[in-house]
XYZ file of C-alpha atoms in Angstrom:
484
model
C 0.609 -16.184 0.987
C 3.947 -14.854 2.143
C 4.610 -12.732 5.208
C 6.972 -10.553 6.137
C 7.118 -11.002 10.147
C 10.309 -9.330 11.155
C 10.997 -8.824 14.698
C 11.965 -5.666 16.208
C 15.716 -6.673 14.948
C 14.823 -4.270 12.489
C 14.750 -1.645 15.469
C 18.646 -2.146 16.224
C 19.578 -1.401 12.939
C 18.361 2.050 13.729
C 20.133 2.246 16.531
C 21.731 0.566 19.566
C 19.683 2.388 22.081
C 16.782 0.604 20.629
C 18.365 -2.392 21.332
C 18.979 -1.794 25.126
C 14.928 -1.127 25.424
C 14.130 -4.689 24.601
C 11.915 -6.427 21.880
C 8.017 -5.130 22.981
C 6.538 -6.667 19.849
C 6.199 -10.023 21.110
C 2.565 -11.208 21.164
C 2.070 -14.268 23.282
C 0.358 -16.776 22.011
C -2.831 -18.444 23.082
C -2.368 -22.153 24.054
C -5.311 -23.253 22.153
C -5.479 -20.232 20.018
C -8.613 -19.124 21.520
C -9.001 -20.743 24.486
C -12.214 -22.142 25.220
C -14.153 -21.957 22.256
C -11.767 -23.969 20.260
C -11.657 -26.791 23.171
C -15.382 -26.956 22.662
C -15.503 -27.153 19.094
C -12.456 -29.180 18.659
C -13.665 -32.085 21.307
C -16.232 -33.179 18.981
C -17.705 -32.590 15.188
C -21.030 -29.725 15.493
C -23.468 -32.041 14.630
C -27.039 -29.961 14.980
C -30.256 -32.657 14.620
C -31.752 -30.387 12.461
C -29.185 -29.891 10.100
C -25.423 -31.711 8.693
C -22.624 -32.245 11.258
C -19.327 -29.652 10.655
C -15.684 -30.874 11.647
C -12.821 -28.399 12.907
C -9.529 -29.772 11.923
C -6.624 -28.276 13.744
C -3.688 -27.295 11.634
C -5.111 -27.614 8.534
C -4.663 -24.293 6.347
C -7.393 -23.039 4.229
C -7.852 -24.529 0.643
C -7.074 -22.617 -2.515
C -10.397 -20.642 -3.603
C -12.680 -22.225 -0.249
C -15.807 -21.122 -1.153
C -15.466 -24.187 -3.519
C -16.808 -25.867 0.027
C -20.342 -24.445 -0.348
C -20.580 -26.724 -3.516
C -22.584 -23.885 -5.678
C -21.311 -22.976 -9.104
C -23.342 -20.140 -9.484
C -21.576 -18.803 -6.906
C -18.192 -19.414 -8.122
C -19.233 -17.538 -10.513
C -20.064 -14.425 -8.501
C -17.121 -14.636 -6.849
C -14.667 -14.680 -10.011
C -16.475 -11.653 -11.164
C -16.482 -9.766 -7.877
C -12.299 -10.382 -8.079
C -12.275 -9.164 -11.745
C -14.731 -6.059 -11.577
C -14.849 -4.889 -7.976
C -13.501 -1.234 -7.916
C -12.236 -1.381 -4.454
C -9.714 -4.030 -5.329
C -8.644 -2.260 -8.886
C -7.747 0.309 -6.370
C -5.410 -1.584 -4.439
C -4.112 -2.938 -7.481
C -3.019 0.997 -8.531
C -1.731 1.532 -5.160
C 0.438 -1.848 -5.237
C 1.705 -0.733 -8.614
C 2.576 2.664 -7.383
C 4.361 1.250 -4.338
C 6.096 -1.181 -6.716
C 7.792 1.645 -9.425
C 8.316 3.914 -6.159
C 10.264 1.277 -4.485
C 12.211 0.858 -8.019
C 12.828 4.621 -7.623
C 14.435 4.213 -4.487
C 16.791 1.825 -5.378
C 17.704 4.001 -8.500
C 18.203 6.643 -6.105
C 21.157 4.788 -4.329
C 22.903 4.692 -7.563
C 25.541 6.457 -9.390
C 23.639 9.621 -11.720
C 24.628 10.369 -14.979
C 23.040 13.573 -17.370
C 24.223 14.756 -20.689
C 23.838 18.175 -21.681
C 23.739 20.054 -24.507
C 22.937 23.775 -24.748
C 23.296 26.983 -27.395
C 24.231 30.312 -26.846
C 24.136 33.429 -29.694
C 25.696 36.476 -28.083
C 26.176 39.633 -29.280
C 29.134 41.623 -26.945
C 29.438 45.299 -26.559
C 32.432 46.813 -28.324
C 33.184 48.243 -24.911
C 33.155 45.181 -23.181
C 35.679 42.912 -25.729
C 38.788 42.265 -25.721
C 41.334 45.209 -26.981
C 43.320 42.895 -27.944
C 40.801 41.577 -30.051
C 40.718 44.669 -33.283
C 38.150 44.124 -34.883
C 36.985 42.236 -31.806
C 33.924 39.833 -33.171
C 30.611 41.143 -31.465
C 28.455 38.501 -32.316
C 29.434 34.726 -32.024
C 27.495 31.382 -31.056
C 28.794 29.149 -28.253
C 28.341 25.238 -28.392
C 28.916 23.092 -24.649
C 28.221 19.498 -24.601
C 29.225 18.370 -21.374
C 28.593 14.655 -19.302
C 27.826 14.974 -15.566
C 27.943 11.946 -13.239
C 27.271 12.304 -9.475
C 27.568 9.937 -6.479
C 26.984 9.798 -2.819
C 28.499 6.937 -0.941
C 25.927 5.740 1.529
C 28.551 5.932 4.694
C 26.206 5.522 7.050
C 23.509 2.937 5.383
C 20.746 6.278 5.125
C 19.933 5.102 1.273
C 19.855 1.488 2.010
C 17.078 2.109 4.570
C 15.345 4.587 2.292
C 15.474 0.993 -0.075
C 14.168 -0.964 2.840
C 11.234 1.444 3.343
C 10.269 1.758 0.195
C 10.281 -2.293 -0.659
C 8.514 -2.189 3.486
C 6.002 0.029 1.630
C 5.385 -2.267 -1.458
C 5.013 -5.245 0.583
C 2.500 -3.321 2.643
C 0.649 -2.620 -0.297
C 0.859 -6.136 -1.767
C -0.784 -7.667 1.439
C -3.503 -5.046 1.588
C -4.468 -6.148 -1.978
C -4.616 -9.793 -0.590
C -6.865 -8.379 2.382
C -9.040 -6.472 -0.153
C -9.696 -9.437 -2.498
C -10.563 -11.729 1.117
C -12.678 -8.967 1.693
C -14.426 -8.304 -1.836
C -15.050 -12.559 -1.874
C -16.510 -12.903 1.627
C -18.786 -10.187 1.175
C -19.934 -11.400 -2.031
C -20.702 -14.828 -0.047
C -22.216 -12.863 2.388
C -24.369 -10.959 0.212
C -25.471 -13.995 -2.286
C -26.211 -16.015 1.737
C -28.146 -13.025 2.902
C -30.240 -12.702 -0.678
C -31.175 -16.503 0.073
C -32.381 -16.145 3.490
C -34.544 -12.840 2.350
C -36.033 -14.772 -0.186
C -36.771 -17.436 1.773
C -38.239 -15.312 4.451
C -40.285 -13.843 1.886
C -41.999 -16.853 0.257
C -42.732 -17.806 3.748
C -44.471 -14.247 4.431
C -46.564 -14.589 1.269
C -47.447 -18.327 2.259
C -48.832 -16.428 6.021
C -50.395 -13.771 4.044
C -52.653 -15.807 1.823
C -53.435 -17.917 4.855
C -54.449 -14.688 6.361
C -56.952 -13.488 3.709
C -58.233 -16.622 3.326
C -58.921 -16.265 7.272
C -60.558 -12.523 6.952
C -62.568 -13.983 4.131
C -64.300 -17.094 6.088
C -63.880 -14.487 9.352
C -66.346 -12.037 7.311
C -68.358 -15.188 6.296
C -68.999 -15.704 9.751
C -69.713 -12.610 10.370
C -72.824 -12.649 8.206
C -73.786 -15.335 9.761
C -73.705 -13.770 13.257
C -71.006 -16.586 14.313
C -68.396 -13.710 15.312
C -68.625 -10.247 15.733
C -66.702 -7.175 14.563
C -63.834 -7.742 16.730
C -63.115 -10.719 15.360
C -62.984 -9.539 11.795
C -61.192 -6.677 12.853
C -58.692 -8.651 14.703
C -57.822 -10.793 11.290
C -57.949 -7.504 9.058
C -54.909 -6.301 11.937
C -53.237 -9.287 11.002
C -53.600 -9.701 7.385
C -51.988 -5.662 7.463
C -49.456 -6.679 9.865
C -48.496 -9.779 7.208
C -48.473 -7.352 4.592
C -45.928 -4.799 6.198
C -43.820 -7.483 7.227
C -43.681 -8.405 3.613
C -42.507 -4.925 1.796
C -40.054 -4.758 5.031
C -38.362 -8.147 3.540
C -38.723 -6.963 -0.023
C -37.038 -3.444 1.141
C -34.363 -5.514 2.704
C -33.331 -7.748 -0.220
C -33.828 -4.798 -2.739
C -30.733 -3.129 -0.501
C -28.591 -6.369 -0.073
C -28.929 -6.491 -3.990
C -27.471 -2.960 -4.637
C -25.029 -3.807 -2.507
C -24.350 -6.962 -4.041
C -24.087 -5.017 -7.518
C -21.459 -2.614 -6.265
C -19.137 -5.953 -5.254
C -19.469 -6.629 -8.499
C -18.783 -4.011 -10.276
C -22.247 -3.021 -11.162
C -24.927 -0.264 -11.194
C -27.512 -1.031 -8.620
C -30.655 -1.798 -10.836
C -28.164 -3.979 -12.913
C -29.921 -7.694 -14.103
C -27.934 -9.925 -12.028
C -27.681 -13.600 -12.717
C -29.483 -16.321 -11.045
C -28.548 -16.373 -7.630
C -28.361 -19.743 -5.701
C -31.253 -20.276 -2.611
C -30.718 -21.732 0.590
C -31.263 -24.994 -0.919
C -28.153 -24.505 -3.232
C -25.622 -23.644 -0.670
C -23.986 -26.972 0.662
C -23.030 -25.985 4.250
C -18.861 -27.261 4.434
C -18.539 -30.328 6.336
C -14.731 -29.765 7.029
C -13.426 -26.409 8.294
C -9.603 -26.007 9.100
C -7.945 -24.226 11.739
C -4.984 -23.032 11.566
C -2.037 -22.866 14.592
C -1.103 -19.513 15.950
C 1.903 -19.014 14.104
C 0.559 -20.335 10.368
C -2.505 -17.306 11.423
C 0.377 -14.814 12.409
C 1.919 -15.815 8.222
C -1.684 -15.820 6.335
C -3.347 -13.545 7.544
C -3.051 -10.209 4.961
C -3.529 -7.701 7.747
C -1.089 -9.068 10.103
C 1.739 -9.065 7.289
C 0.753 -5.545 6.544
C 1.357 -4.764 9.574
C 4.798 -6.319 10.104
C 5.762 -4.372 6.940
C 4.785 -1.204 8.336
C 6.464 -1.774 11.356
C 10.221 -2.765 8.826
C 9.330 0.094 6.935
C 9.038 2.300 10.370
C 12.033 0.979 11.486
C 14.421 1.722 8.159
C 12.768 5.239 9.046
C 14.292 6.094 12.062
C 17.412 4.335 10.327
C 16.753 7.024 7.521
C 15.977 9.907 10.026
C 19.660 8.990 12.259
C 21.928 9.253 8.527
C 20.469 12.379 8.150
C 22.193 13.904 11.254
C 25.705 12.415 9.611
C 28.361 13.662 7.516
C 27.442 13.554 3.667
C 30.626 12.489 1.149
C 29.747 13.467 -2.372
C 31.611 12.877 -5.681
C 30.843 14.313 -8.996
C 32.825 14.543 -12.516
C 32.177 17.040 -15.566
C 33.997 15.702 -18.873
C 32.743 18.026 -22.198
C 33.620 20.774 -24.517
C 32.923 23.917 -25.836
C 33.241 25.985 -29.008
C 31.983 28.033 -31.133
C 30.996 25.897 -33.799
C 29.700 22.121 -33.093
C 32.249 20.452 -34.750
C 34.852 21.987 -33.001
C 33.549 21.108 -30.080
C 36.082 18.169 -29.159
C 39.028 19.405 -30.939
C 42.363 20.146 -29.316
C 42.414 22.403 -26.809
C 38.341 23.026 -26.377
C 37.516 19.413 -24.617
C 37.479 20.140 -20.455
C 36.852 18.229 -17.142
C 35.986 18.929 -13.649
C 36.638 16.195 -10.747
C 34.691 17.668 -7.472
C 34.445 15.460 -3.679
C 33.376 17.083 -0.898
C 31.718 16.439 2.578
C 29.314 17.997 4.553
C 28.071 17.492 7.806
C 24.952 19.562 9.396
C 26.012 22.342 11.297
C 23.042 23.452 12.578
C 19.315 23.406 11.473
C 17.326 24.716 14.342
C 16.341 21.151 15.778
C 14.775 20.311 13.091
C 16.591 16.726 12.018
C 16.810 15.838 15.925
C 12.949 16.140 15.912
C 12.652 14.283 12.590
C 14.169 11.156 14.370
C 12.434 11.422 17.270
C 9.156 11.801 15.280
C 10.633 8.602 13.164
C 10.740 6.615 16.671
C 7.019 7.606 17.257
C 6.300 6.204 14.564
C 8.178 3.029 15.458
C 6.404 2.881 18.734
C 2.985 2.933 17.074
C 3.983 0.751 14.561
C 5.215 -2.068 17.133
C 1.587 -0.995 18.842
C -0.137 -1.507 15.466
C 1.288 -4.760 14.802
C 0.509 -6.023 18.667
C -2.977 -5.222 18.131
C -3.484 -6.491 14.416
C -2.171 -9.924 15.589
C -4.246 -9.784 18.604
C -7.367 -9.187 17.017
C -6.529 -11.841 14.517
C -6.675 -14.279 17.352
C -10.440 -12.642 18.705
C -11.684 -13.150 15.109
C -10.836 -16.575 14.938
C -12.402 -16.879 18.548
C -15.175 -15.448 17.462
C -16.040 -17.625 14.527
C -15.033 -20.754 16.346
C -17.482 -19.227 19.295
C -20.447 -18.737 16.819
C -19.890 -21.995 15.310
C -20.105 -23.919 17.940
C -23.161 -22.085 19.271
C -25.046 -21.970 16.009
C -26.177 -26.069 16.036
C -27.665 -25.616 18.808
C -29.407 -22.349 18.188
C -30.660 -23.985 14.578
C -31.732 -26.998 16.901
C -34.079 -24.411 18.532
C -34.553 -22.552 15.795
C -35.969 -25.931 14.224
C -38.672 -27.031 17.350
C -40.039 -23.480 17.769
C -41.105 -23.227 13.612
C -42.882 -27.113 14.328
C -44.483 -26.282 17.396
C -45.797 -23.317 15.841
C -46.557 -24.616 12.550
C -48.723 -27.763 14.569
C -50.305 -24.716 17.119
C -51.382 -22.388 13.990
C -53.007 -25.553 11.872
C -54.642 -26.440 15.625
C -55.783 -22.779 15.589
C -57.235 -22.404 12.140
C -59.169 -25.501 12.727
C -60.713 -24.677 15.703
C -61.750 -21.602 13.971
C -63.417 -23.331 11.262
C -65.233 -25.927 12.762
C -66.192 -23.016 15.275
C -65.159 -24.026 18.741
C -62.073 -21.306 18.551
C -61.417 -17.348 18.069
C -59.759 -15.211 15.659
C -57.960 -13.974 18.415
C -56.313 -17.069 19.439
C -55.317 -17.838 15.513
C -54.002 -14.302 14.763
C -51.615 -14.857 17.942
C -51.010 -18.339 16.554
C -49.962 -17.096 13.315
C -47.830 -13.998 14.366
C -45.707 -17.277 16.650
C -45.829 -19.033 13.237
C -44.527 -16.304 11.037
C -41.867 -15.214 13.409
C -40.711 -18.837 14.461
C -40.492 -19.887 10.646
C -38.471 -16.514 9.630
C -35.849 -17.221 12.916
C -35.505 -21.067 11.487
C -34.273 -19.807 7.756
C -32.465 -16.956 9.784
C -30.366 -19.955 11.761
C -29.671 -21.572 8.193
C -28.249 -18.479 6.640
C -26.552 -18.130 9.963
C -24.388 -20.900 10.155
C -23.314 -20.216 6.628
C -22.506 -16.896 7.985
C -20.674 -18.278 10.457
C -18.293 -21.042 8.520
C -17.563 -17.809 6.045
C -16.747 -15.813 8.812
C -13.749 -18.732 9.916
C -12.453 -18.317 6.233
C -11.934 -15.402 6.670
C -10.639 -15.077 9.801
C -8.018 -17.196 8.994
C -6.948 -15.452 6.359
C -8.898 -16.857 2.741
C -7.180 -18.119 0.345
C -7.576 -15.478 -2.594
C -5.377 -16.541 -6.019
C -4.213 -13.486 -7.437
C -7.175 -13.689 -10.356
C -9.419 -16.402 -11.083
C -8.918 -18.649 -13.646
């Protein structure tokens, strides 16, 4: 991915004042990119008990088309047809083309212009009004002009070479905002097709508790007749088989949204039949992620280079906004003829020419072009603001996934103990109930632990593939233009 990353140079081509301020664009950069996290991640691999082991490797930039790393071709396959059909990124692509033929336009602009004209006029002249020289003056007669017009304006003072600048400042800004919308479109496509997996796998576990809990209220009932347990007790497990129950059309709510949105990223109606999408199972969790140095982020990342476009284009504004306040030299030449039949348009004596230069300077126009440059610098000033904080916040993303990372192992470590204990506490539970010796009470709490300990361990899972999508992106993705 290219980037444009122009220092505020650009801001002393508007004018030497600028340069007297001093470059405020800088952005320092972090001496391990984000400090602590990436010291604790980077001193050894993540390497969870309950799950495979995940290296960081500094300086290495992220691979052509990464979601490769999950190791699913079904979801290759959502992910070329998210970057073919997604509306949001057709968008961009309009906008990028618009950008493109405007910034074509601009440069046209700067040229020489040539028109050719051609017009017809019948007339019919009062007797009054010819010529007396003229007896019988003609009173009605057609008049042929075919005339060439070519017009230039030297750029003295470099106002349509920054109006060139801005506009190709303007394309570039578009091109690298249809880079960030195809990162976008694929990592929430991942995100969607990780978050269907965990929903379904949270759901087959809530079925799997809510047959165990009728077959409960059944022998609970059983009992009952028997005068084992009393109403409570059966009451208790009907509370819980309900409670199972909700908990189920809550996860079946869930995953019905997550696939409408899942439909939109790819171009579909909600409702659409959407192919078979992978389970947790499918999803290989990458065993190498890279990280990339401070100033490779500052190049790859599409938001960042949008943002140093802006701020060029900003600055060829003010560059723009200063020319206008200048003297303006224009030339222009007329070459054609005129008679009153078309042949005789060109013959001796009807064929003319007009050679014009002139210059003119603004005299006065209320304040208006003075405030146009200092509403150009603005606009510089946020600009140089904008890019500060884009780069910035480039850095906290990074952080941020590098933070989550290295806390996710241990929270899927967790994660993994709680659903054992609780699976081993529920079967003690349901046997103690059976054989008599325990309450429904105590296995209604012991399943409610179960349920929720099971649906935080797949919830862990899904999260650290969360997580190592979350790096890709922050680093930038890797997006080919369209898939192959």
């Amino acid at each position: 991915m290219r980037a444009y990353l122009t220092p505020l140079a650009l801001v002393c081509l508007a004018s030497p004042a600028f340069a007297a301020k001093g470059d405020s664009t800088n952005v320092p950069m972090p001496p391990t990119l984000v400090g602590n996290a990436s010291e604790a991640v980077l001193s050894k691999p993540i390497a969870p008990a309950s799950g495979p082991a995940q290296t960081v490797v500094a300086g290495e930039r992220v691979a052509l088309s990464w979601w490769h790393a999950f190791g699913s071709v079904a979801l290759d396959t959502l992910v070329d047809r998210a970057l073919l059909a997604n509306n949001e990124i057709a968008v961009a692509k309009a906008n990028l083309a618009q950008a493109h033929e405007l910034a074509r336009a601009a440069r046209g602009g700067a040229l020489p212009q040539a028109d050719l004209g051609y017009n017809v006029v019948r007339q019919r002249l009062s007797r009054t009004l010819s010529s007396p020289l003229n007896d019988p003056a003609p009173t009605i007669f057609s008049l042929h002009t075919a005339q060439v017009s070519v017009s230039y304006a030297p750029d003295l003072f470099g106002g349509n070479a920054a109006r060139v600048r801005s506009a190709k400042a303007a394309e570039r800004v578009a091109a690298e905002r249809l880079a960030g919308q195809r990162n976008m479109i694929v990592a929430n496509t991942i995100l969607a097709v990780i978050q269907n997996a965990m929903l379904e796998a949270q759901e087959k576990a809530a079925r799997t508790a809510l047959n165990s809990n009728r077959e409960l209220l059944d022998l609970t009932r059983r009992r009952e007749a028997l005068g084992a347990v009393g109403k409570a007790d059966v009451a208790a497990q009907e509370l819980a088989l309900a409670s199972a129950e909700t908990t189920l059309a809550g996860l079946e709510r869930v995953r019905r949204t997550n696939l409408a949105v899942l439909s939109v990223l790819l171009g579909e109606d909600p409702g659409t039949s959407l192919p078979s999408l992978p389970a947790l199972a499918d999803l290989r969790l990458p065993d190498r992620l890279p990280l990339a140095l401070p100033s490779d982020l500052l190049a790859q990342r599409p938001d960042v280079a949008a943002a140093a476009a802006t701020l060029e284009g900003a600055g060829a504004d003010v560059k723009v906004a200063i020319a206008a306040r200048l003297p303006v030299l224009s030339l222009s030449a007329t070459a054609g003829g005129t008679a009153q039949t078309f042949s005789d348009m060109f013959r001796v004596g009807n064929p003319f020419w007009t050679l014009l230069g002139g210059l003119t300077a603004p005299l006065f126009h209320g304040g208006a072009l003075k405030h146009q440059q200092k509403a150009a610098e603005a606009a510089l000033e946020a600009a140089k603001a904008s890019y500060r904080a884009t780069a910035l916040q480039s850095f906290a993303d990074v952080s941020n996934a590098l933070t989550a990372l290295a806390t996710d192992g241990d929270a899927l470590d967790a994660a993994k103990r709680a659903d054992d204990a609780a699976s081993r506490n529920l079967d003690y539970a349901q046997r103690r109930l059976r054989i008599g010796v325990g309450g429904t009470f105590d296995v209604y709490v012991a399943n409610a632990a179960a349920q929720s300990a099971r649906s935080q361990a797949i919830s862990a899972i899904a999260m650290r593939l969360s997580d190592s999508v979350a790096l890709f992106t922050a680093l930038g993705g890797n997006v080919q233009a369209e898939p192959k």
